[in-house]
């Protein structure tokens, strides 16, 4: 482990890391309801919260827990991006 001494005045904020941390802080929250996105709507190929799942928009759609969706769409060591494609593109 490095034990080099660093003067406090030589430290500077890492704004890129701060912006990245801010993005990831809210990435798992529904933009409409501020609830955790822990479900995956197979029909729309997007993550949804429990409030969205019960809304008319998703009510009749097949919905999985994220853990189940991850297992279902994993083929060997690769991921079938068919249904996950729109979700992954929304992250970019």
Short mmCIF file of the N, C-alpha and C atoms (twelve columns), coordinates in Angstrom:
data_MODEL
# 
_entry.id   MODEL 
# 
loop_
_atom_site.group_PDB 
_atom_site.id 
_atom_site.type_symbol 
_atom_site.label_atom_id 
_atom_site.label_alt_id 
_atom_site.label_comp_id 
_atom_site.label_asym_id 
_atom_site.label_seq_id 
_atom_site.Cartn_x 
_atom_site.Cartn_y 
_atom_site.Cartn_z 
_atom_site.pdbx_PDB_model_num 
ATOM 1   N N  . UNK A 1  0.843   -1.178  0.000   1 
ATOM 2   C CA . UNK A 1  0.000   0.000   0.000   1 
ATOM 3   C C  . UNK A 1  0.890   1.243   0.000   1 
ATOM 4   N N  . UNK A 2  0.514   2.224   -0.771  1 
ATOM 5   C CA . UNK A 2  1.263   3.468   -0.878  1 
ATOM 6   C C  . UNK A 2  1.069   4.295   0.391   1 
ATOM 7   N N  . UNK A 3  2.149   4.756   0.954   1 
ATOM 8   C CA . UNK A 3  2.061   5.584   2.160   1 
ATOM 9   C C  . UNK A 3  2.630   6.980   1.916   1 
ATOM 10  N N  . UNK A 4  2.592   7.393   0.654   1 
ATOM 11  C CA . UNK A 4  3.108   8.717   0.314   1 
ATOM 12  C C  . UNK A 4  2.250   9.788   0.972   1 
ATOM 13  N N  . UNK A 5  2.899   10.809  1.454   1 
ATOM 14  C CA . UNK A 5  2.182   11.917  2.084   1 
ATOM 15  C C  . UNK A 5  1.777   12.931  1.022   1 
ATOM 16  N N  . UNK A 6  0.564   13.408  1.157   1 
ATOM 17  C CA . UNK A 6  0.039   14.382  0.206   1 
ATOM 18  C C  . UNK A 6  -0.441  15.592  0.987   1 
ATOM 19  N N  . UNK A 7  -0.043  16.757  0.523   1 
ATOM 20  C CA . UNK A 7  -0.487  17.982  1.176   1 
ATOM 21  C C  . UNK A 7  -1.937  18.268  0.809   1 
ATOM 22  N N  . UNK A 8  -2.712  18.676  1.790   1 
ATOM 23  C CA . UNK A 8  -4.129  18.943  1.583   1 
ATOM 24  C C  . UNK A 8  -4.364  19.980  0.479   1 
ATOM 25  N N  . UNK A 9  -3.504  20.978  0.401   1 
ATOM 26  C CA . UNK A 9  -3.689  22.022  -0.614  1 
ATOM 27  C C  . UNK A 9  -3.436  21.514  -2.037  1 
ATOM 28  N N  . UNK A 10 -2.821  20.326  -2.175  1 
ATOM 29  C CA . UNK A 10 -2.599  19.745  -3.496  1 
ATOM 30  C C  . UNK A 10 -3.780  18.895  -3.976  1 
ATOM 31  N N  . UNK A 11 -4.737  18.661  -3.105  1 
ATOM 32  C CA . UNK A 11 -5.912  17.883  -3.491  1 
ATOM 33  C C  . UNK A 11 -6.890  18.772  -4.240  1 
ATOM 34  N N  . UNK A 12 -7.572  18.195  -5.213  1 
ATOM 35  C CA . UNK A 12 -8.592  18.955  -5.933  1 
ATOM 36  C C  . UNK A 12 -9.797  18.044  -6.158  1 
ATOM 37  N N  . UNK A 13 -10.974 18.619  -6.266  1 
ATOM 38  C CA . UNK A 13 -12.183 17.804  -6.449  1 
ATOM 39  C C  . UNK A 13 -12.168 17.068  -7.784  1 
ATOM 40  N N  . UNK A 14 -12.682 15.868  -7.774  1 
ATOM 41  C CA . UNK A 14 -12.815 15.084  -8.998  1 
ATOM 42  C C  . UNK A 14 -14.248 15.268  -9.494  1 
ATOM 43  N N  . UNK A 15 -14.478 16.309  -10.295 1 
ATOM 44  C CA . UNK A 15 -15.827 16.656  -10.734 1 
ATOM 45  C C  . UNK A 15 -16.418 15.606  -11.660 1 
ATOM 46  N N  . UNK A 16 -15.591 14.948  -12.460 1 
ATOM 47  C CA . UNK A 16 -16.102 13.889  -13.335 1 
ATOM 48  C C  . UNK A 16 -16.680 12.750  -12.502 1 
ATOM 49  N N  . UNK A 17 -15.960 12.355  -11.471 1 
ATOM 50  C CA . UNK A 17 -16.436 11.293  -10.595 1 
ATOM 51  C C  . UNK A 17 -17.692 11.730  -9.846  1 
ATOM 52  N N  . UNK A 18 -17.746 12.980  -9.435  1 
ATOM 53  C CA . UNK A 18 -18.924 13.499  -8.735  1 
ATOM 54  C C  . UNK A 18 -20.153 13.460  -9.636  1 
ATOM 55  N N  . UNK A 19 -19.994 13.847  -10.904 1 
ATOM 56  C CA . UNK A 19 -21.119 13.809  -11.849 1 
ATOM 57  C C  . UNK A 19 -21.572 12.370  -12.096 1 
ATOM 58  N N  . UNK A 20 -20.612 11.469  -12.232 1 
ATOM 59  C CA . UNK A 20 -20.932 10.063  -12.442 1 
ATOM 60  C C  . UNK A 20 -21.671 9.489   -11.233 1 
ATOM 61  N N  . UNK A 21 -21.208 9.815   -10.046 1 
ATOM 62  C CA . UNK A 21 -21.877 9.353   -8.823  1 
ATOM 63  C C  . UNK A 21 -23.302 9.887   -8.754  1 
ATOM 64  N N  . UNK A 22 -23.499 11.125  -9.156  1 
ATOM 65  C CA . UNK A 22 -24.839 11.728  -9.154  1 
ATOM 66  C C  . UNK A 22 -25.764 11.008  -10.136 1 
ATOM 67  N N  . UNK A 23 -25.240 10.644  -11.299 1 
ATOM 68  C CA . UNK A 23 -26.042 9.904   -12.280 1 
ATOM 69  C C  . UNK A 23 -26.473 8.548   -11.734 1 
ATOM 70  N N  . UNK A 24 -25.546 7.834   -11.120 1 
ATOM 71  C CA . UNK A 24 -25.849 6.499   -10.625 1 
ATOM 72  C C  . UNK A 24 -26.699 6.522   -9.365  1 
ATOM 73  N N  . UNK A 25 -26.702 7.630   -8.655  1 
ATOM 74  C CA . UNK A 25 -27.505 7.722   -7.435  1 
ATOM 75  C C  . UNK A 25 -28.984 7.539   -7.748  1 
ATOM 76  N N  . UNK A 26 -29.435 8.114   -8.851  1 
ATOM 77  C CA . UNK A 26 -30.850 8.081   -9.196  1 
ATOM 78  C C  . UNK A 26 -31.193 7.125   -10.331 1 
ATOM 79  N N  . UNK A 27 -30.226 6.388   -10.857 1 
ATOM 80  C CA . UNK A 27 -30.495 5.560   -12.027 1 
ATOM 81  C C  . UNK A 27 -31.486 4.451   -11.732 1 
ATOM 82  N N  . UNK A 28 -31.605 4.017   -10.481 1 
ATOM 83  C CA . UNK A 28 -32.485 2.911   -10.137 1 
ATOM 84  C C  . UNK A 28 -33.820 3.395   -9.579  1 
ATOM 85  N N  . UNK A 29 -34.154 4.673   -9.785  1 
ATOM 86  C CA . UNK A 29 -35.429 5.207   -9.311  1 
ATOM 87  C C  . UNK A 29 -36.313 5.569   -10.496 1 
ATOM 88  N N  . UNK A 30 -37.604 5.291   -10.341 1 
ATOM 89  C CA . UNK A 30 -38.588 5.647   -11.363 1 
ATOM 90  C C  . UNK A 30 -38.672 7.168   -11.456 1 
ATOM 91  N N  . UNK A 31 -38.606 7.684   -12.655 1 
ATOM 92  C CA . UNK A 31 -38.666 9.140   -12.843 1 
ATOM 93  C C  . UNK A 31 -40.037 9.709   -12.485 1 
ATOM 94  N N  . UNK A 32 -41.095 8.895   -12.638 1 
ATOM 95  C CA . UNK A 32 -42.445 9.363   -12.326 1 
ATOM 96  C C  . UNK A 32 -42.772 9.289   -10.839 1 
ATOM 97  N N  . UNK A 33 -42.356 8.177   -10.183 1 
ATOM 98  C CA . UNK A 33 -42.820 7.905   -8.822  1 
ATOM 99  C C  . UNK A 33 -41.714 7.892   -7.764  1 
ATOM 100 N N  . UNK A 34 -40.467 8.006   -8.173  1 
ATOM 101 C CA . UNK A 34 -39.320 7.967   -7.258  1 
ATOM 102 C C  . UNK A 34 -39.291 6.681   -6.428  1 
ATOM 103 N N  . UNK A 35 -39.782 5.590   -7.016  1 
ATOM 104 C CA . UNK A 35 -39.750 4.263   -6.398  1 
ATOM 105 C C  . UNK A 35 -38.634 3.457   -7.059  1 
ATOM 106 N N  . UNK A 36 -38.160 2.404   -6.368  1 
ATOM 107 C CA . UNK A 36 -37.112 1.562   -6.939  1 
ATOM 108 C C  . UNK A 36 -37.612 0.839   -8.179  1 
ATOM 109 N N  . UNK A 37 -36.764 0.790   -9.188  1 
ATOM 110 C CA . UNK A 37 -37.063 0.056   -10.418 1 
ATOM 111 C C  . UNK A 37 -36.619 -1.389  -10.235 1 
ATOM 112 N N  . UNK A 38 -37.480 -2.215  -9.635  1 
ATOM 113 C CA . UNK A 38 -37.084 -3.588  -9.351  1 
ATOM 114 C C  . UNK A 38 -37.869 -4.616  -10.159 1 
ATOM 115 N N  . UNK A 39 -38.600 -4.145  -11.176 1 
ATOM 116 C CA . UNK A 39 -39.361 -5.035  -12.046 1 
ATOM 117 C C  . UNK A 39 -38.980 -4.771  -13.502 1 
ATOM 118 N N  . UNK A 40 -39.189 -5.781  -14.348 1 
ATOM 119 C CA . UNK A 40 -38.887 -5.652  -15.771 1 
ATOM 120 C C  . UNK A 40 -40.127 -6.005  -16.573 1 
ATOM 121 N N  . UNK A 41 -40.637 -5.060  -17.348 1 
ATOM 122 C CA . UNK A 41 -41.796 -5.275  -18.219 1 
ATOM 123 C C  . UNK A 41 -41.289 -5.913  -19.511 1 
ATOM 124 N N  . UNK A 42 -41.658 -7.176  -19.715 1 
ATOM 125 C CA . UNK A 42 -41.173 -7.888  -20.903 1 
ATOM 126 C C  . UNK A 42 -41.742 -7.306  -22.195 1 
ATOM 127 N N  . UNK A 43 -42.974 -6.863  -22.159 1 
ATOM 128 C CA . UNK A 43 -43.600 -6.350  -23.381 1 
ATOM 129 C C  . UNK A 43 -42.940 -5.063  -23.865 1 
ATOM 130 N N  . UNK A 44 -42.617 -4.160  -22.929 1 
ATOM 131 C CA . UNK A 44 -42.008 -2.881  -23.303 1 
ATOM 132 C C  . UNK A 44 -40.488 -2.909  -23.236 1 
ATOM 133 N N  . UNK A 45 -39.921 -3.960  -22.624 1 
ATOM 134 C CA . UNK A 45 -38.470 -4.057  -22.519 1 
ATOM 135 C C  . UNK A 45 -37.874 -2.964  -21.666 1 
ATOM 136 N N  . UNK A 46 -38.546 -2.636  -20.549 1 
ATOM 137 C CA . UNK A 46 -38.034 -1.573  -19.680 1 
ATOM 138 C C  . UNK A 46 -38.269 -1.917  -18.218 1 
ATOM 139 N N  . UNK A 47 -37.458 -1.322  -17.364 1 
ATOM 140 C CA . UNK A 47 -37.649 -1.509  -15.933 1 
ATOM 141 C C  . UNK A 47 -38.800 -0.628  -15.471 1 
ATOM 142 N N  . UNK A 48 -39.541 -1.134  -14.484 1 
ATOM 143 C CA . UNK A 48 -40.678 -0.396  -13.943 1 
ATOM 144 C C  . UNK A 48 -40.707 -0.552  -12.425 1 
ATOM 145 N N  . UNK A 49 -41.373 0.383   -11.762 1 
ATOM 146 C CA . UNK A 49 -41.580 0.287   -10.318 1 
ATOM 147 C C  . UNK A 49 -42.932 -0.377  -10.062 1 
ATOM 148 N N  . UNK A 50 -43.261 -0.652  -8.795  1 
ATOM 149 C CA . UNK A 50 -44.534 -1.302  -8.476  1 
ATOM 150 C C  . UNK A 50 -45.723 -0.420  -8.833  1 
ATOM 151 N N  . UNK A 51 -45.576 0.890   -8.732  1 
ATOM 152 C CA . UNK A 51 -46.672 1.797   -9.081  1 
ATOM 153 C C  . UNK A 51 -46.923 1.744   -10.586 1 
ATOM 154 N N  . UNK A 52 -45.849 1.771   -11.374 1 
ATOM 155 C CA . UNK A 52 -45.988 1.669   -12.833 1 
ATOM 156 C C  . UNK A 52 -46.608 0.333   -13.234 1 
ATOM 157 N N  . UNK A 53 -46.210 -0.742  -12.544 1 
ATOM 158 C CA . UNK A 53 -46.721 -2.074  -12.881 1 
ATOM 159 C C  . UNK A 53 -48.243 -2.116  -12.763 1 
ATOM 160 N N  . UNK A 54 -48.781 -1.407  -11.798 1 
ATOM 161 C CA . UNK A 54 -50.231 -1.415  -11.560 1 
ATOM 162 C C  . UNK A 54 -50.971 -0.369  -12.384 1 
ATOM 163 N N  . UNK A 55 -50.238 0.444   -13.100 1 
ATOM 164 C CA . UNK A 55 -50.872 1.480   -13.918 1 
ATOM 165 C C  . UNK A 55 -51.462 0.848   -15.181 1 
ATOM 166 N N  . UNK A 56 -52.427 1.519   -15.812 1 
ATOM 167 C CA . UNK A 56 -53.021 0.989   -17.049 1 
ATOM 168 C C  . UNK A 56 -51.983 0.721   -18.144 1 
ATOM 169 N N  . UNK A 57 -50.900 1.461   -18.134 1 
ATOM 170 C CA . UNK A 57 -49.864 1.321   -19.164 1 
ATOM 171 C C  . UNK A 57 -49.199 -0.059  -19.149 1 
ATOM 172 N N  . UNK A 58 -49.048 -0.662  -17.958 1 
ATOM 173 C CA . UNK A 58 -48.342 -1.941  -17.834 1 
ATOM 174 C C  . UNK A 58 -49.191 -3.045  -17.213 1 
ATOM 175 N N  . UNK A 59 -50.406 -2.740  -16.791 1 
ATOM 176 C CA . UNK A 59 -51.222 -3.683  -16.013 1 
ATOM 177 C C  . UNK A 59 -51.353 -5.054  -16.673 1 
ATOM 178 N N  . UNK A 60 -51.557 -5.113  -17.955 1 
ATOM 179 C CA . UNK A 60 -51.774 -6.402  -18.633 1 
ATOM 180 C C  . UNK A 60 -50.483 -7.001  -19.205 1 
ATOM 181 N N  . UNK A 61 -49.354 -6.371  -18.961 1 
ATOM 182 C CA . UNK A 61 -48.080 -6.845  -19.510 1 
ATOM 183 C C  . UNK A 61 -47.441 -7.888  -18.597 1 
ATOM 184 N N  . UNK A 62 -46.695 -8.834  -19.184 1 
ATOM 185 C CA . UNK A 62 -45.929 -9.766  -18.348 1 
ATOM 186 C C  . UNK A 62 -44.756 -9.021  -17.702 1 
ATOM 187 N N  . UNK A 63 -44.673 -9.103  -16.373 1 
ATOM 188 C CA . UNK A 63 -43.644 -8.385  -15.617 1 
ATOM 189 C C  . UNK A 63 -42.892 -9.380  -14.742 1 
ATOM 190 N N  . UNK A 64 -41.574 -9.260  -14.709 1 
ATOM 191 C CA . UNK A 64 -40.719 -10.126 -13.899 1 
ATOM 192 C C  . UNK A 64 -39.939 -9.301  -12.887 1 
ATOM 193 N N  . UNK A 65 -39.538 -9.953  -11.786 1 
ATOM 194 C CA . UNK A 65 -38.561 -9.327  -10.899 1 
ATOM 195 C C  . UNK A 65 -37.262 -9.194  -11.684 1 
ATOM 196 N N  . UNK A 66 -36.478 -8.186  -11.399 1 
ATOM 197 C CA . UNK A 66 -35.230 -7.974  -12.144 1 
ATOM 198 C C  . UNK A 66 -34.323 -9.201  -12.071 1 
ATOM 199 N N  . UNK A 67 -34.264 -9.856  -10.899 1 
ATOM 200 C CA . UNK A 67 -33.420 -11.042 -10.751 1 
ATOM 201 C C  . UNK A 67 -33.886 -12.154 -11.692 1 
ATOM 202 N N  . UNK A 68 -35.218 -12.333 -11.786 1 
ATOM 203 C CA . UNK A 68 -35.766 -13.355 -12.680 1 
ATOM 204 C C  . UNK A 68 -35.489 -13.008 -14.141 1 
ATOM 205 N N  . UNK A 69 -35.636 -11.743 -14.487 1 
ATOM 206 C CA . UNK A 69 -35.382 -11.310 -15.862 1 
ATOM 207 C C  . UNK A 69 -33.919 -11.538 -16.225 1 
ATOM 208 N N  . UNK A 70 -33.021 -11.238 -15.300 1 
ATOM 209 C CA . UNK A 70 -31.588 -11.428 -15.563 1 
ATOM 210 C C  . UNK A 70 -31.292 -12.897 -15.828 1 
ATOM 211 N N  . UNK A 71 -31.904 -13.783 -15.040 1 
ATOM 212 C CA . UNK A 71 -31.692 -15.221 -15.250 1 
ATOM 213 C C  . UNK A 71 -32.338 -15.691 -16.547 1 
ATOM 214 N N  . UNK A 72 -33.534 -15.222 -16.826 1 
ATOM 215 C CA . UNK A 72 -34.264 -15.659 -18.017 1 
ATOM 216 C C  . UNK A 72 -33.542 -15.288 -19.303 1 
ATOM 217 N N  . UNK A 73 -32.976 -14.095 -19.349 1 
ATOM 218 C CA . UNK A 73 -32.361 -13.613 -20.580 1 
ATOM 219 C C  . UNK A 73 -30.876 -13.914 -20.678 1 
ATOM 220 N N  . UNK A 74 -30.337 -14.620 -19.695 1 
ATOM 221 C CA . UNK A 74 -28.929 -15.001 -19.775 1 
ATOM 222 C C  . UNK A 74 -28.835 -16.324 -20.518 1 
ATOM 223 N N  . UNK A 75 -28.018 -16.345 -21.559 1 
ATOM 224 C CA . UNK A 75 -27.808 -17.550 -22.354 1 
ATOM 225 C C  . UNK A 75 -26.343 -17.909 -22.209 1 
ATOM 226 N N  . UNK A 76 -26.060 -18.960 -21.445 1 
ATOM 227 C CA . UNK A 76 -24.668 -19.294 -21.163 1 
ATOM 228 C C  . UNK A 76 -24.034 -18.151 -20.394 1 
ATOM 229 N N  . UNK A 77 -22.915 -17.668 -20.896 1 
ATOM 230 C CA . UNK A 77 -22.245 -16.532 -20.263 1 
ATOM 231 C C  . UNK A 77 -22.556 -15.225 -20.968 1 
ATOM 232 N N  . UNK A 78 -23.462 -15.269 -21.953 1 
ATOM 233 C CA . UNK A 78 -23.808 -14.053 -22.675 1 
ATOM 234 C C  . UNK A 78 -25.253 -13.693 -22.388 1 
ATOM 235 N N  . UNK A 79 -25.606 -12.486 -22.658 1 
ATOM 236 C CA . UNK A 79 -26.943 -11.985 -22.393 1 
ATOM 237 C C  . UNK A 79 -27.693 -11.811 -23.700 1 
ATOM 238 N N  . UNK A 80 -28.923 -12.339 -23.748 1 
ATOM 239 C CA . UNK A 80 -29.782 -12.130 -24.914 1 
ATOM 240 C C  . UNK A 80 -30.348 -10.725 -24.802 1 
ATOM 241 N N  . UNK A 81 -29.898 -9.825  -25.640 1 
ATOM 242 C CA . UNK A 81 -30.285 -8.421  -25.530 1 
ATOM 243 C C  . UNK A 81 -31.606 -8.105  -26.215 1 
ATOM 244 N N  . UNK A 82 -32.286 -9.110  -26.742 1 
ATOM 245 C CA . UNK A 82 -33.542 -8.879  -27.433 1 
ATOM 246 C C  . UNK A 82 -34.491 -7.974  -26.668 1 
ATOM 247 N N  . UNK A 83 -34.975 -8.402  -25.528 1 
ATOM 248 C CA . UNK A 83 -35.920 -7.601  -24.747 1 
ATOM 249 C C  . UNK A 83 -35.226 -6.517  -23.933 1 
ATOM 250 N N  . UNK A 84 -33.954 -6.731  -23.610 1 
ATOM 251 C CA . UNK A 84 -33.237 -5.745  -22.809 1 
ATOM 252 C C  . UNK A 84 -32.702 -4.593  -23.651 1 
ATOM 253 N N  . UNK A 85 -32.712 -4.731  -24.973 1 
ATOM 254 C CA . UNK A 85 -32.149 -3.709  -25.857 1 
ATOM 255 C C  . UNK A 85 -32.646 -2.308  -25.583 1 
ATOM 256 N N  . UNK A 86 -33.983 -2.076  -25.571 1 
ATOM 257 C CA . UNK A 86 -34.483 -0.718  -25.317 1 
ATOM 258 C C  . UNK A 86 -34.048 -0.181  -23.953 1 
ATOM 259 N N  . UNK A 87 -34.026 -1.067  -22.954 1 
ATOM 260 C CA . UNK A 87 -33.606 -0.645  -21.617 1 
ATOM 261 C C  . UNK A 87 -32.146 -0.210  -21.630 1 
ATOM 262 N N  . UNK A 88 -31.287 -1.015  -22.250 1 
ATOM 263 C CA . UNK A 88 -29.865 -0.673  -22.288 1 
ATOM 264 C C  . UNK A 88 -29.624 0.610   -23.069 1 
ATOM 265 N N  . UNK A 89 -30.354 0.803   -24.181 1 
ATOM 266 C CA . UNK A 89 -30.198 2.038   -24.948 1 
ATOM 267 C C  . UNK A 89 -30.639 3.249   -24.134 1 
ATOM 268 N N  . UNK A 90 -31.615 3.073   -23.242 1 
ATOM 269 C CA . UNK A 90 -32.081 4.205   -22.429 1 
ATOM 270 C C  . UNK A 90 -31.025 4.650   -21.425 1 
ATOM 271 N N  . UNK A 91 -30.078 3.766   -21.097 1 
ATOM 272 C CA . UNK A 91 -29.026 4.113   -20.146 1 
ATOM 273 C C  . UNK A 91 -27.924 4.937   -20.779 1 
ATOM 274 N N  . UNK A 92 -27.811 4.879   -22.095 1 
ATOM 275 C CA . UNK A 92 -26.711 5.560   -22.795 1 
ATOM 276 C C  . UNK A 92 -27.026 7.013   -23.036 1 
# 
